[in-house]
Coordinates of C-alpha atoms and ligand atoms in Angstrom, one line a residue:
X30 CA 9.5 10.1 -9.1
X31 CA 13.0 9.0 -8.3
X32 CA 13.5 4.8 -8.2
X33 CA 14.3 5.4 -4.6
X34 CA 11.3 3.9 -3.5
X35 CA 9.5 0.8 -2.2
X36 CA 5.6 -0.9 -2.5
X37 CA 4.6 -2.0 0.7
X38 CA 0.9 -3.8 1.6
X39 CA 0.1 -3.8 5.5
X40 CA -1.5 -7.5 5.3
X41 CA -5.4 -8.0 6.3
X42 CA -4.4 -9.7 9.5
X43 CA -2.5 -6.7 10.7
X44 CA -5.0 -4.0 9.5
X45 CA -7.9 -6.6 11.1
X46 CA -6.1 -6.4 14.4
X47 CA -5.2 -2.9 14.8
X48 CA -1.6 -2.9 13.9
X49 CA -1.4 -0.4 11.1
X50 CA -0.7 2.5 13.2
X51 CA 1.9 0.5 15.1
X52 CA 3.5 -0.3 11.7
X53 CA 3.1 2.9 9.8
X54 CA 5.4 4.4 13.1
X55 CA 7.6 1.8 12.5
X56 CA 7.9 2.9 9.0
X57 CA 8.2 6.8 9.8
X58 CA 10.6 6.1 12.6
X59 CA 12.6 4.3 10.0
X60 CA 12.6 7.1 7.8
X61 CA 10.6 6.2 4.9
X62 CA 8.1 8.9 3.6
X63 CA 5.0 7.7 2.7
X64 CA 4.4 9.2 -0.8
X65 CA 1.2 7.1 -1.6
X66 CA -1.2 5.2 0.3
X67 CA -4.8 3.9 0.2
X68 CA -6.9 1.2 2.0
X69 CA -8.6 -1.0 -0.8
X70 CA -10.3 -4.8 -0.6
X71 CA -8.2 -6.5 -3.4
X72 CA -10.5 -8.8 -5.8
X73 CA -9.3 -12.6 -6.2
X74 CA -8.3 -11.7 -9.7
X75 CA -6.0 -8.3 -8.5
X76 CA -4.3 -10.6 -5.7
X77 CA -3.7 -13.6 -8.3
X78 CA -2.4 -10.9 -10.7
X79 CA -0.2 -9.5 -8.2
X80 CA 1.2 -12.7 -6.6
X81 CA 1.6 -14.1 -10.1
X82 CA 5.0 -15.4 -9.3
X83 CA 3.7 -17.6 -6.8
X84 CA 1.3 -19.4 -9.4
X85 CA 1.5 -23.3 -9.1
X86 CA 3.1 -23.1 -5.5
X87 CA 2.0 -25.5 -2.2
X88 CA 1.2 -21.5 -0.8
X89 CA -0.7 -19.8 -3.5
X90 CA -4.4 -20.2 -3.0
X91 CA -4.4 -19.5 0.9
X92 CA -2.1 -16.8 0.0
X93 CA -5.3 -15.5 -2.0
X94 CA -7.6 -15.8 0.0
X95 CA -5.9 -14.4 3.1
X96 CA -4.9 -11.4 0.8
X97 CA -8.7 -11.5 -0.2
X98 CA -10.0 -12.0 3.3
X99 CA -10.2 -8.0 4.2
X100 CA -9.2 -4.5 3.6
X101 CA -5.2 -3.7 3.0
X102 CA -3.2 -0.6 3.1
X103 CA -1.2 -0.3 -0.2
X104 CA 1.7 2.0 -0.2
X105 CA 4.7 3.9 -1.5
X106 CA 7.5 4.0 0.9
X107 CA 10.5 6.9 -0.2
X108 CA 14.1 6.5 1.3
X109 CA 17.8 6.1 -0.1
X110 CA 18.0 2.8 -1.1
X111 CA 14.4 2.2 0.2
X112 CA 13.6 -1.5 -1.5
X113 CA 17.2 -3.1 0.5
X114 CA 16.4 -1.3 3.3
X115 CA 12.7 -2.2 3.6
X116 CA 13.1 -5.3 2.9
X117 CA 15.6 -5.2 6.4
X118 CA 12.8 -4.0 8.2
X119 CA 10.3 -6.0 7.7
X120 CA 12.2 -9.2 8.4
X121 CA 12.2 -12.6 6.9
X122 CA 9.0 -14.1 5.5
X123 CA 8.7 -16.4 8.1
X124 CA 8.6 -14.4 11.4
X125 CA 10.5 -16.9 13.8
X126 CA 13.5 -16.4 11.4
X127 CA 13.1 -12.9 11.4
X128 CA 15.6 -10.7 13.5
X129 CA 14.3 -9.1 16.6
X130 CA 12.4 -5.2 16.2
X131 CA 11.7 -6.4 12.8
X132 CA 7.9 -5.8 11.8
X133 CA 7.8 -9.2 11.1
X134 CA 9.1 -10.3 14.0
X135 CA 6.6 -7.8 16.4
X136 CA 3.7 -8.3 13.9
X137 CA 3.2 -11.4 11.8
X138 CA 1.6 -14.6 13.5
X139 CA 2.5 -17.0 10.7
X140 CA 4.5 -17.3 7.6
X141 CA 1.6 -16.7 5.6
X142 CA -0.4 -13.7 7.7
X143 CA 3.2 -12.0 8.1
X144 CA 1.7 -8.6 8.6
X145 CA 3.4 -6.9 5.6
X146 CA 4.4 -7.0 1.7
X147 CA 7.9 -5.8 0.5
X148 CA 9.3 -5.4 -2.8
X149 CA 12.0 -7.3 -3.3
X150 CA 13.7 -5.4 -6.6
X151 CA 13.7 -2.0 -7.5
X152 CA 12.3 -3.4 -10.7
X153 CA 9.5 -5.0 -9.0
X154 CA 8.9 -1.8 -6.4
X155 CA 8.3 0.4 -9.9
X156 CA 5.6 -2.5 -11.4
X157 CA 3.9 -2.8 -8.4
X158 CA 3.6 0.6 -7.8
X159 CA 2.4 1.4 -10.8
X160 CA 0.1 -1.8 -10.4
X161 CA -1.9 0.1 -7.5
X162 CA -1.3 4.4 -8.4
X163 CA -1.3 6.4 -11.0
X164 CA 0.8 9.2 -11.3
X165 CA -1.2 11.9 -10.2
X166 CA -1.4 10.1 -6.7
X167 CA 1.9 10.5 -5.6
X168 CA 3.8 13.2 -3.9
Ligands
LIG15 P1 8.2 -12.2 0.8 O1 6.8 -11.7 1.1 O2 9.1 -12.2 2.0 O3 8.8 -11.6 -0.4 P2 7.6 -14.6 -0.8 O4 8.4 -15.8 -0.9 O5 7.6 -13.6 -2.0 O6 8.0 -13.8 0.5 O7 6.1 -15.0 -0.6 C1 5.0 -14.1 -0.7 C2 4.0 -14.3 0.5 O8 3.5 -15.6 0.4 C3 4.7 -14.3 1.9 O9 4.9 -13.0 2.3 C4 3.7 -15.1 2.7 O10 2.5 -14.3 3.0 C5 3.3 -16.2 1.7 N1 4.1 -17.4 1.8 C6 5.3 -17.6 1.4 N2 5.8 -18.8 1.7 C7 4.8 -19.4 2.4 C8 4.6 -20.7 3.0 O11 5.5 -21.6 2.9 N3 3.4 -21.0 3.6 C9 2.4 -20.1 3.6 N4 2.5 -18.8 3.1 C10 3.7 -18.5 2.4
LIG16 MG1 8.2 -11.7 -2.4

C-alpha cells in the first residue's frame, strides 16, 4: 500500500448522533477512497495506547472516556497527499476555529467530541493504521 494515505476515527458522538453517513459523503465527495474501515468499541487501554501523546495533559482522561463512551468507525482514507489534505477537511480541533464546510465545523459540538480523528504525519497515518488493520484488510 502506497503512503498516500490517512487514519481517520468518526468520534462516538458523531456515530451516536447519526452523522457517519453525513461524514463518510463528505469524505467520498472529497475524493478519499475508503480502503479500510470497521466499527469497533475501543477498550480504555487501546484509547490510552492510541492517544499516548496526550499522556499527562489537562484533556487526557475525558478524552478517554469520551473515546471509550461508544462505538467508533476506524478507517483508511486513500488520496494524493491524503494526511495534508485530510487534515484541511476536517478542520481545526476546536470547531469554532475551524473554517466553514469543514467536518469540524458542520459536525463537532466541542473541542473535545469534535466528531473526527485525523493523522497529522504521514508517519503517524502508517502507525495508526497499522495499530487498527492488518494487511490482509485493506484494498
Ligand atoms: P487533533 O485531533 O486536531 O489532532 P490533538 O491536539 O491531537 O488534536 O488532540 C487530540 C484530541 O483531544 C482532539 O481531537 C480532541 O478530541 C481532544 N482535545 C484536544 N485538546 C483539547 C482540549 O483542550 N479540551 C478537550 N479536549 C481536547
Ligand atoms: Mg492529533
Amino acid at each position: 500500500m502506497s503512503t498516500d494515505f490517512t487514519f481517520s476515527i468518526i468520534k462516538p458522538n458523531a456515530v451516536r448522533t447519526g452523522k457517519t453517513g453525513p461524514i463518510l459523503a463528505m469524505i467520498n465527495e472529497a475524493g478519499f477512497e475508503i480502503a479500510a474501515m470497521r466499527m469497533i468499541k475501543m477498550t480504555y487501554a487501546q484509547a490510552e495506547s492510541f492517544y499516548a501523546v496526550h499522556k499527562g495533559k489537562a484533556f487526557f482522561e475525558g478524552l478517554i472516556e469520551f473515546m471509550t463512551s461508544g462505538p467508533v468507525f476506524v478507517m483508511i482514507l486513500k488520496h494524493e497527499n491524503a494526511v495534508e489534505l485530510y487534515r484541511k477537511l476536517m478542520g481545526a480541533t476546536d470547531p469554532a476555529k475551524a473554517e466553514p464546510g469543514t467536518i469540524r465545523k458542520t459536525f463537532a459540538v466541542s473541542v473535545q467530541m469534535n466528531a473526527v480523528h485525523g493523522s497529522d504525519s504521514v508517519e503517524n497515518a502508517i502507525a495508526e493504521a497499522n495499530f487498527f488493520f492488518s494487511g490482509i484488510e485493506r484494498f
